[in-house]
Structure formats: structure tokens, C-alpha cells
PDB file of C-alpha atoms in Angstrom:
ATOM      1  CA  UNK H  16      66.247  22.756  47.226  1.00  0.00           C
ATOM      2  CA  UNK H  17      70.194  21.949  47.154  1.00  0.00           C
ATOM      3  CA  UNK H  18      71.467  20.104  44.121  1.00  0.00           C
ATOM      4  CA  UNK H  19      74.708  18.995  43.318  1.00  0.00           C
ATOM      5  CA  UNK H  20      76.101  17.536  40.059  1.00  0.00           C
ATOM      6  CA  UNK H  21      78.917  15.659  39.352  1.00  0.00           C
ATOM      7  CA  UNK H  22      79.135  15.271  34.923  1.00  0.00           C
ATOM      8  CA  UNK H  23      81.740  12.464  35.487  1.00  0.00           C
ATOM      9  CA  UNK H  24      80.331   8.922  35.605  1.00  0.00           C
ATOM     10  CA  UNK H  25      84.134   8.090  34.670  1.00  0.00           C
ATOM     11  CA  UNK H  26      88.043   9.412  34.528  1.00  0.00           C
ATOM     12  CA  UNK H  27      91.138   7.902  33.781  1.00  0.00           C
ATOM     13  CA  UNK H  28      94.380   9.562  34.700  1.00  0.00           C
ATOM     14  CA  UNK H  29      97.833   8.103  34.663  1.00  0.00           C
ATOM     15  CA  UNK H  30     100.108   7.536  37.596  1.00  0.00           C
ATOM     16  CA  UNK H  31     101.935  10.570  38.706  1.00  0.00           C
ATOM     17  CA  UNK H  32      99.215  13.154  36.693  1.00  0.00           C
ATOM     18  CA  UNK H  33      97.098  15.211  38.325  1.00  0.00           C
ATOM     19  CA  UNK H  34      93.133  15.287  37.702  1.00  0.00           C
ATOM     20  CA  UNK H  35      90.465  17.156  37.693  1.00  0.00           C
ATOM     21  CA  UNK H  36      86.838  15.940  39.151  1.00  0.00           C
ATOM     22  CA  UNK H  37      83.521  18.418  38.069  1.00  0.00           C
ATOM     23  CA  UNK H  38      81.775  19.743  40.987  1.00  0.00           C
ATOM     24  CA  UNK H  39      78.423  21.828  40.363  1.00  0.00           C
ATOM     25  CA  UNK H  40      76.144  22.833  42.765  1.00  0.00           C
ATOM     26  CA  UNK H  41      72.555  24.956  43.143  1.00  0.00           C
ATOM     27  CA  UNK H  42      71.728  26.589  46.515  1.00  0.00           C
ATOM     28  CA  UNK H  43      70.244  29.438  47.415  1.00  0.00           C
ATOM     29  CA  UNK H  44      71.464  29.899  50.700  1.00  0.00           C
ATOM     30  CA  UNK H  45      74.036  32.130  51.223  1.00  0.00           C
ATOM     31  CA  UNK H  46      75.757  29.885  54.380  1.00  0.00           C
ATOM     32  CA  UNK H  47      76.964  26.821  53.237  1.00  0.00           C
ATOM     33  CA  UNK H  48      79.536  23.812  53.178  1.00  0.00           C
ATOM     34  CA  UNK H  49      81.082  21.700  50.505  1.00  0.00           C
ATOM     35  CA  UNK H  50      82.734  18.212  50.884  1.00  0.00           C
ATOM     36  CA  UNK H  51      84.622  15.771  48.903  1.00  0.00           C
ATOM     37  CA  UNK H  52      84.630  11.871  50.203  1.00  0.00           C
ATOM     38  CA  UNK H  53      86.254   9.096  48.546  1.00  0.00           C
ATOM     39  CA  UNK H  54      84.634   5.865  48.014  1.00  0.00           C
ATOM     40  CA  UNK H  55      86.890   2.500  47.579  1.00  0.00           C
ATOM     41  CA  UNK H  56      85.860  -0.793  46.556  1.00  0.00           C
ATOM     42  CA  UNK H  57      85.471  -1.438  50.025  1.00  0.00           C
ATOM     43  CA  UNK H  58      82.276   0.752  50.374  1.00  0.00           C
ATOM     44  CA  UNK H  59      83.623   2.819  53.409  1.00  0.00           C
ATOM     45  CA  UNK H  60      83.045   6.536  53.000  1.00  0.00           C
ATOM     46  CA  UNK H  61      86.348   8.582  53.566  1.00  0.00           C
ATOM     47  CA  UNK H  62      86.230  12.471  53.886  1.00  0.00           C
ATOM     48  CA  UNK H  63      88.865  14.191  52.135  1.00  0.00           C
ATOM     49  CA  UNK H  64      88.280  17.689  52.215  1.00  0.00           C
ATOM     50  CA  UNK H  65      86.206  20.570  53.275  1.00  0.00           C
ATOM     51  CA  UNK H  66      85.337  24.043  51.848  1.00  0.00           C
ATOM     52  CA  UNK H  67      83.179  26.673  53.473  1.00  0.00           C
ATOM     53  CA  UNK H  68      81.044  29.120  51.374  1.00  0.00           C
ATOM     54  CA  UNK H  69      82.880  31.744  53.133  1.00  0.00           C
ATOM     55  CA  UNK H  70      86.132  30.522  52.833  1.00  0.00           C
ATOM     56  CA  UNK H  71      88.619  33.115  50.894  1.00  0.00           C
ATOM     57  CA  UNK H  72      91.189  30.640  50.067  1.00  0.00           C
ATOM     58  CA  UNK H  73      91.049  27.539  48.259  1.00  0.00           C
ATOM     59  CA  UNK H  74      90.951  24.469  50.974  1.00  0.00           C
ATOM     60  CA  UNK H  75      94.271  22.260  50.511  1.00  0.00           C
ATOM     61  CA  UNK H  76      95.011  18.888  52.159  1.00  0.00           C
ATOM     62  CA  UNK H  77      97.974  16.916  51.078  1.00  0.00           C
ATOM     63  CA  UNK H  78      97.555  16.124  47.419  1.00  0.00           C
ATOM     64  CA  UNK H  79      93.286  17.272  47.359  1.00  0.00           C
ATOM     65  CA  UNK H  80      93.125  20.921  46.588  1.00  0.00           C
ATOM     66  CA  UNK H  81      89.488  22.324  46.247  1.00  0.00           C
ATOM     67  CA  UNK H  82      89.272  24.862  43.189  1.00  0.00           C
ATOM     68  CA  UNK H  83      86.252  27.025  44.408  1.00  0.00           C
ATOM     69  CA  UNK H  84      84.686  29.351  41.947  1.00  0.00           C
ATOM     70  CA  UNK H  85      81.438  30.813  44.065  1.00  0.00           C
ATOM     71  CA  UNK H  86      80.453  32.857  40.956  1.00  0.00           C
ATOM     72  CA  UNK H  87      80.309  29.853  38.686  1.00  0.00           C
ATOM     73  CA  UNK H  88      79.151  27.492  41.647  1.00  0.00           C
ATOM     74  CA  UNK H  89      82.009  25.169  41.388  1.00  0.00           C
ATOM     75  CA  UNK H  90      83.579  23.138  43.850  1.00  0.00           C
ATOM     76  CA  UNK H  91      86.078  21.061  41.267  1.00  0.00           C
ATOM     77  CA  UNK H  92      88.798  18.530  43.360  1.00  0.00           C
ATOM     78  CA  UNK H  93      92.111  18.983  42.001  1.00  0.00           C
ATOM     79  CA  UNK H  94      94.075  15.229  42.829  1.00  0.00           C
ATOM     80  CA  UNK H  95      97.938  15.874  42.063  1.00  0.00           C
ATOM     81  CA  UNK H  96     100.779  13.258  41.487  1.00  0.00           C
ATOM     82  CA  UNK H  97      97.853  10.546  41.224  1.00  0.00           C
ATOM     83  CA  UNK H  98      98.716   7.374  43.136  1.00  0.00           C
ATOM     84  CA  UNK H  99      97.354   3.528  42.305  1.00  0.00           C
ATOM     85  CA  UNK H 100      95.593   4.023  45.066  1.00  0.00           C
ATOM     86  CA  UNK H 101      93.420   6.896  44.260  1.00  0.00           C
ATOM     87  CA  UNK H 102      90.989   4.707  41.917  1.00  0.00           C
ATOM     88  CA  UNK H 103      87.217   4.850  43.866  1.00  0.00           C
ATOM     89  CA  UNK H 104      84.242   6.983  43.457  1.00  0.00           C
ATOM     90  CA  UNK H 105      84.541   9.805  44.409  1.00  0.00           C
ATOM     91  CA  UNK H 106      81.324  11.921  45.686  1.00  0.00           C
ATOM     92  CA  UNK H 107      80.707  16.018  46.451  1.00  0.00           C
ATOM     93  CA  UNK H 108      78.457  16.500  48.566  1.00  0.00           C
ATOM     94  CA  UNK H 109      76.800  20.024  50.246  1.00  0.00           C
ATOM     95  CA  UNK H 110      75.442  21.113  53.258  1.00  0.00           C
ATOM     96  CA  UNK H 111      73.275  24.001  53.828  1.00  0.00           C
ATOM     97  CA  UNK H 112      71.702  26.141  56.803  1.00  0.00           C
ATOM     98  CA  UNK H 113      68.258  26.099  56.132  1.00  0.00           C
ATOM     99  CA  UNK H 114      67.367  23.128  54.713  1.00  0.00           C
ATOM    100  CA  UNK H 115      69.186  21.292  57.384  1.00  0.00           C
ATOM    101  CA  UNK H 116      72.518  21.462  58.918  1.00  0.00           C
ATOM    102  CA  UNK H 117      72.826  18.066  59.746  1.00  0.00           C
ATOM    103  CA  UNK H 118      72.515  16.147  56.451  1.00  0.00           C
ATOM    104  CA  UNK H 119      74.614  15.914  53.072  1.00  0.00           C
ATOM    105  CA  UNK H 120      73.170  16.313  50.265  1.00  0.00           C
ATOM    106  CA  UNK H 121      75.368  13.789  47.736  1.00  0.00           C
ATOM    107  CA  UNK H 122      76.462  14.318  44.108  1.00  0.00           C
ATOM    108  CA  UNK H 123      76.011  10.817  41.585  1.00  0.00           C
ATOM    109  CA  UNK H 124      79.731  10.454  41.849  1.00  0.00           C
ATOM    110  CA  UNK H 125      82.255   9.821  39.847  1.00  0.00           C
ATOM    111  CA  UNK H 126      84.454   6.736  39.228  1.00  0.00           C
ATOM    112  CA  UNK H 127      88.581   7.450  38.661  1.00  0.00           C
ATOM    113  CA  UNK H 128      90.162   4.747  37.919  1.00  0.00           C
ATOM    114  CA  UNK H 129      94.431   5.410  37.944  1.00  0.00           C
ATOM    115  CA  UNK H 130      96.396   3.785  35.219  1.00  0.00           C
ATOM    116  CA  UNK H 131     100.380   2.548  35.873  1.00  0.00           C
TER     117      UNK H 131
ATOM    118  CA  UNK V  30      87.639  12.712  63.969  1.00  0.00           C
ATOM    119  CA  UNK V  31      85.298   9.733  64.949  1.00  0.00           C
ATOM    120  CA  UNK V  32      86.133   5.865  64.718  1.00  0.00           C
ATOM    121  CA  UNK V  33      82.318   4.688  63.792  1.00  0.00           C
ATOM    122  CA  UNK V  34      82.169   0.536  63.401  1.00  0.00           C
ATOM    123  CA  UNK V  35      79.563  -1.156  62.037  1.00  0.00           C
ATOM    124  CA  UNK V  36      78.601  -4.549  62.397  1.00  0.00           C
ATOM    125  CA  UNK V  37      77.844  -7.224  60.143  1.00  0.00           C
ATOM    126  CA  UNK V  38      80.419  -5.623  57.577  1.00  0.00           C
ATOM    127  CA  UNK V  39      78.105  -7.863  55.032  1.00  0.00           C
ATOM    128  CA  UNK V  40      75.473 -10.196  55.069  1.00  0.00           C
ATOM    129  CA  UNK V  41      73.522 -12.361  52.588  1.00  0.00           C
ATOM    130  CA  UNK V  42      69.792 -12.396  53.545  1.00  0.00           C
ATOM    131  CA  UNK V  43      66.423 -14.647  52.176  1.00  0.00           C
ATOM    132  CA  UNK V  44      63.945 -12.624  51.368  1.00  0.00           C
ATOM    133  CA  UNK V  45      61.147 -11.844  53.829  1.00  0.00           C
ATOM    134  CA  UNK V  46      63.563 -11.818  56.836  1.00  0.00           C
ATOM    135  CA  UNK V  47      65.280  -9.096  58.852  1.00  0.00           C
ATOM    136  CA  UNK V  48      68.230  -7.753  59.650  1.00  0.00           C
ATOM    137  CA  UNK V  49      69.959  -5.637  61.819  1.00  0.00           C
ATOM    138  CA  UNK V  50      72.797  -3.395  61.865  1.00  0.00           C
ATOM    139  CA  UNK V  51      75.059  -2.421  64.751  1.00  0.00           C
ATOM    140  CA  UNK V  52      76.945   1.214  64.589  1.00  0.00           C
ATOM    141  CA  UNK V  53      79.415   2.179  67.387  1.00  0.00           C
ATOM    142  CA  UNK V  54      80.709   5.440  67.942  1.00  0.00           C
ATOM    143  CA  UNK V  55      83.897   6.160  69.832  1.00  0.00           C
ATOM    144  CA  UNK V  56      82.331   9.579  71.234  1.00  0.00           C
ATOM    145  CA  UNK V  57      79.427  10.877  72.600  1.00  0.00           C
ATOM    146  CA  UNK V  58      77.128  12.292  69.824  1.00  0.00           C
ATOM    147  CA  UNK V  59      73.854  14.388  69.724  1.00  0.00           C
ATOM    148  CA  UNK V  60      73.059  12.850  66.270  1.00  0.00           C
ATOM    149  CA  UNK V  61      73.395   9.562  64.303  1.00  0.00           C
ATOM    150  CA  UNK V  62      72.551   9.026  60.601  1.00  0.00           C
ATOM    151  CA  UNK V  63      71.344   6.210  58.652  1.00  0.00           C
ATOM    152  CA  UNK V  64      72.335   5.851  54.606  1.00  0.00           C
ATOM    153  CA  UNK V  65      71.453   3.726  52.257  1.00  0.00           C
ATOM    154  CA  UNK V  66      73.575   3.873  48.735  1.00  0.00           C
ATOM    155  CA  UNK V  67      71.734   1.290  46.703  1.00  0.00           C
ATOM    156  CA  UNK V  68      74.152  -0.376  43.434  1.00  0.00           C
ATOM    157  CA  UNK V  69      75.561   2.480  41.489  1.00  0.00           C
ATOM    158  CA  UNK V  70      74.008   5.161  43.320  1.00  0.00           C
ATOM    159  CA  UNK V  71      74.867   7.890  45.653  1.00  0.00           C
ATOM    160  CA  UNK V  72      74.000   7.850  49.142  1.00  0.00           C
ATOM    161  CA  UNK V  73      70.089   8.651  50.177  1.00  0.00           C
ATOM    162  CA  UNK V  74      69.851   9.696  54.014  1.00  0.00           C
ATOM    163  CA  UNK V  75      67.178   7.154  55.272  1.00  0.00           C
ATOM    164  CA  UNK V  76      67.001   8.808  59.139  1.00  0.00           C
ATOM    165  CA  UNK V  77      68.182  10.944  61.882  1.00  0.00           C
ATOM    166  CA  UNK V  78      68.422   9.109  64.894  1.00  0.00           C
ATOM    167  CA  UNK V  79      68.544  10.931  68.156  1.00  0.00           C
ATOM    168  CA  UNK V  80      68.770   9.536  71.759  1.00  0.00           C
ATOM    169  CA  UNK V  81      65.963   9.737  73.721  1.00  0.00           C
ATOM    170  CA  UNK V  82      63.756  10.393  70.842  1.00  0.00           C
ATOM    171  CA  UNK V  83      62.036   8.775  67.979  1.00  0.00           C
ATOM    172  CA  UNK V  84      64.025   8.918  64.793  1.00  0.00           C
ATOM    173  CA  UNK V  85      63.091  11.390  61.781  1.00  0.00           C
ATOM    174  CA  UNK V  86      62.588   9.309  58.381  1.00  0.00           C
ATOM    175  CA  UNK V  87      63.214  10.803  55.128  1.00  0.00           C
ATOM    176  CA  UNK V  88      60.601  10.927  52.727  1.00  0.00           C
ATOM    177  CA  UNK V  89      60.073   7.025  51.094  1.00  0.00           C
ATOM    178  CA  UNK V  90      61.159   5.670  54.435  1.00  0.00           C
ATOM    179  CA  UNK V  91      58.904   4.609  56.996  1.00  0.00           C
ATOM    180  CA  UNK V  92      59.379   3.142  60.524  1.00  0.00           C
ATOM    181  CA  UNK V  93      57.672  -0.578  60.003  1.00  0.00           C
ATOM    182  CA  UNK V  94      60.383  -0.850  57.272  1.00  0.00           C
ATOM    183  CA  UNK V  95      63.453   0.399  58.885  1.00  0.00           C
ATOM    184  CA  UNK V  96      63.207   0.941  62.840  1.00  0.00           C
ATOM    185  CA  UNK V  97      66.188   2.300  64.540  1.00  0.00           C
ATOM    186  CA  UNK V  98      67.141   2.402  67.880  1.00  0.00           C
ATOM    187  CA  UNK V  99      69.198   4.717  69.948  1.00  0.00           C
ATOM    188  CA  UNK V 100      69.717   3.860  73.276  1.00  0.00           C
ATOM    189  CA  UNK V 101      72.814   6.138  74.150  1.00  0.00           C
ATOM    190  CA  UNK V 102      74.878   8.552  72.640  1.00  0.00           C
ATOM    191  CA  UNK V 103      77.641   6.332  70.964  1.00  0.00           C
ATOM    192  CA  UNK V 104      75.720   3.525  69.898  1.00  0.00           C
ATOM    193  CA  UNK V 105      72.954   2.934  67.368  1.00  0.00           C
ATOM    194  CA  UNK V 106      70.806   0.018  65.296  1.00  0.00           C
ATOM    195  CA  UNK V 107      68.997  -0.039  62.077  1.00  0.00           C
ATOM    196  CA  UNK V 108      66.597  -2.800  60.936  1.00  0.00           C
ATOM    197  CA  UNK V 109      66.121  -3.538  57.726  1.00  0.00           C
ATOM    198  CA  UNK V 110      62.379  -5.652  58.269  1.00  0.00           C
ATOM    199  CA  UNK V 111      60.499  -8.159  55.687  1.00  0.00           C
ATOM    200  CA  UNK V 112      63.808  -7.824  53.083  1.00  0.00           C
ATOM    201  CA  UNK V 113      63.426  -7.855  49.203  1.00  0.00           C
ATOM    202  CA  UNK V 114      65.988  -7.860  46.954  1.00  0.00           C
ATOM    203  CA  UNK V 115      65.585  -4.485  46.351  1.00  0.00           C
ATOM    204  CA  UNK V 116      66.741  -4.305  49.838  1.00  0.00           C
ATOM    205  CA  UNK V 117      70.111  -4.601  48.493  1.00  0.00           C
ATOM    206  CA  UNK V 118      72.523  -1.822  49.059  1.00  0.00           C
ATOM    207  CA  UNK V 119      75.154  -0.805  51.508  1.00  0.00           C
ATOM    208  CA  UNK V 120      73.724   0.851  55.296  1.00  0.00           C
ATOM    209  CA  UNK V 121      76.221   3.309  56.291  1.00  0.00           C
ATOM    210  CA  UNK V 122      75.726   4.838  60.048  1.00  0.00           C
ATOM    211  CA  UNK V 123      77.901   8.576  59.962  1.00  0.00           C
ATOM    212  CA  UNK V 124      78.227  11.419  62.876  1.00  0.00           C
ATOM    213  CA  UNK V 125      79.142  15.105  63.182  1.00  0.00           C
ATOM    214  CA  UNK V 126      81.962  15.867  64.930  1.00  0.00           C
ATOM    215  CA  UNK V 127      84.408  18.554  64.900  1.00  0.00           C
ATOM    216  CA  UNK V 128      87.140  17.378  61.854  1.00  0.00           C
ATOM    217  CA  UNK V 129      91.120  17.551  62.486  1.00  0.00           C
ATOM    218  CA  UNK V 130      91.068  20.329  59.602  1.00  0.00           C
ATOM    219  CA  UNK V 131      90.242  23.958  61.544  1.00  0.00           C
ATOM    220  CA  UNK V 132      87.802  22.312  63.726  1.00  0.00           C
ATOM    221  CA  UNK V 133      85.229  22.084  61.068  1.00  0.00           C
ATOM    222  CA  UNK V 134      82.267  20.252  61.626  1.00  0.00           C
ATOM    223  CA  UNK V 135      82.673  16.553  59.658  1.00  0.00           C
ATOM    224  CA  UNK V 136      80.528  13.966  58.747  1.00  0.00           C
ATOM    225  CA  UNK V 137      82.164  10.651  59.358  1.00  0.00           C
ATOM    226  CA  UNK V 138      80.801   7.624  57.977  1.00  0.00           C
ATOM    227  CA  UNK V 139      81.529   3.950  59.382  1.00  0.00           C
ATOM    228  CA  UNK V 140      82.870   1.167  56.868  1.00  0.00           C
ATOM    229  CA  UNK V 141      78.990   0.059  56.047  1.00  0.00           C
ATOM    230  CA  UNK V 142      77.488  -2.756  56.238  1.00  0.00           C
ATOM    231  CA  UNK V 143      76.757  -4.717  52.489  1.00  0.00           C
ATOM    232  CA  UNK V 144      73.343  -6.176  52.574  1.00  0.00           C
ATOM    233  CA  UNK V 145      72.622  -8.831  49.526  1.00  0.00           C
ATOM    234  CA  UNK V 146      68.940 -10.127  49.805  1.00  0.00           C
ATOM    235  CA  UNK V 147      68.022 -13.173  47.553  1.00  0.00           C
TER     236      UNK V 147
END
């Protein structure tokens, strides 16, 4: 079974910083996707970034960088030059091949919360 | 990308009623998902809903509880039947469809729908 884990419940970063967000996962499928999606207070789910298993180079997009360490089973997002409006959860989630393409499996989250 | 809407965006139920939720897709799509993310919890996938079939419930979920519909490709329901307040949680509908980054697959969620049952 897939598992990710996300050690987080809570970050604070100050405008401008960058931050880190924990991603861990356990699969034991070699074929396999990793997403990040940001959660306002809203409740809408927004994808930010995708990174497959087979993916040489980190995925970038805008100021969400993925750092992916397959040894260690990592999938940390990097958020530079925080902005106000970065504060939500934030979730990683995984999808595998043989457990089912077609559904996420989600991380608890984590809460960031961006300070002026 | 897909624009996914979802209608009511909230609603404030007594218990033993139902509800149901809309979810429109701007594209045709093989697959629709249901989600439930109850207060201060990640999201649990409550079915797969394809057209033309009967939907696939996750384990804990049955069909007298939440029945979906799927009546074409870009449109959807989910009915949340006899509510409790445990019922409480935000319904998202989502899709897979090819992202604007390399053409990757995506999972697209619409804004959900916040369900309060008293």
C-alpha cells in the first residue's frame, strides 16, 4: 500500500523567505507520480506541481520547486520569495500504477501560514 | 487544464435529510471522482464515477449513503442521503486531464461544495 507523510501540521515563514514543506512517501512500485496542491481557506483544491518517479530533474514552476530525493523517498516543496498569499494547507499527494492510476493518495497536510 | 464547478458552493442541512451536489466539467471525461475531506483532515476518495456504469465506492462508502449519478461525460451528482452531523465535510468532484505542464496527466479538483449538517 502507498503512504505518504507530511511531519508538518504547521510552518511559519516570513514574507519574502523561502520554505521548506516535508514530503515522505512509501511505495513499492517502481512507476509513479508525485503532486503538490494548495489548499486556501476557501476549500478549493489547486495543483501546483508535478514530479514523475522517472523524472531526472527537479520539477520547477514559478516560485514551487520540487526537491526529489528517490533514494531517501522525498518529495520536499521548496516555496521561494513567500508571498501573503501563500498561507493554506498545503497537501502531497502520490499516484501509483498498480494500485490504481486514477486516484491520489493524500498526505495529512500541512498548514503555512506567511507572516508580513 | 479543466474548469470543474460545483454547485451548492455550501449548504447548511437538518439532520436526516439529503442533499445533492452538482459537478460540471468543461470537457469530456472518461472518469469523475468524488472526495470527501472531513474538518482537519485530508481528502478520502469516496467513488469513481464512470458514464454508463455504476460507480466504484471506496471501502466505508456504500451506495444507499452516497449515490452518484453520471449521465454524460462532463457532468456528474453526488448525494449525500439521511445526513448526520458527521456528514459534515467539504465534497470535492476532480478529473484527469492532460495538465499545461509537459502534458502530464492532472487531477483537477472543483471549488467543493461545504456541507454543515445540524
Amino acid at each position: 500500500a502507498q503512504k505518504i507523510t507530511q511531519t508538518q501540521p504547521g510552518m511559519f515563514v516570513q514574507e519574502k523567505e523561502a520554505v521548506t514543506l516535508d514530503c515522505t512517501y512509501d511505495t513499492s512500485d517502481q512507476s509513479y507520480g508525485l503532486f503538490w496542491y494548495k489548499q486556501p481557506s476557501s476549500g478549493e483544491m489547486i495543483f501546483l506541481i508535478y514530479q514523475g518517479s522517472y523524472d531526472e530533474q527537479n520539477a520547477t514552476e514559478g516560485r514551487y520547486s520540487l526537491n526529489f530525493q528517490k533514494a531517501r523517498k522525498s518529495a520536499n516543496l521548496v516555496i521561494s520569495a513567500s508571498q501573503l498569499g501563500d498561507s493554506a494547507m498545503y497537501f502531497c499527494a502520490m499516484l501509483g500504477a498498480p494500485s490504481g492510476y486514477s486516484t491520489l493518495t493524500f498526505g495529512k497536510g500541512t498548514m503555512l501560514l506567511v507572516s508580513p | 487544464s479543466a474548469v470543474i464547478s460545483q454547485k451548492p458552493s455550501r449548504d447548511i442541512c437538518q439532520r436526516g435529510t439529503s442533499l445533492t451536489i452538482q459537478c460540471q466539467v468543461d470537457s469530456q471525461v472518461t472518469m469523475m471522482f468524488w472526495y470527501r475531506q472531513q474538518p482537519g483532515q485530508s481528502l478520502t476518495l469516496i467513488a469513481t464515477a464512470n458514464q454508463g456504469s455504476e460507480a466504484t465506492y471506496e471501502s466505508g462508502f456504500v451506495i444507499d449513503k452516497f449515490p452518484i449519478s453520471r449521465p454524460n461525460l462532463t457532468f456528474s451528482t453526488l448525494t449525500v442521503s439521511n445526513m448526520s452531523p458527521e456528514d459534515s465535510s467539504i465534497y470535492l468532484c476532480s478529473v484527469w486531464t492532460s495538465g499545461d505542464i509537459d502534458s502530464t496527466d492532472t487531477q483537477y479538483f472543483g471549488p467543493g461544495t461545504r456541507l454543515t449538517v445540524l
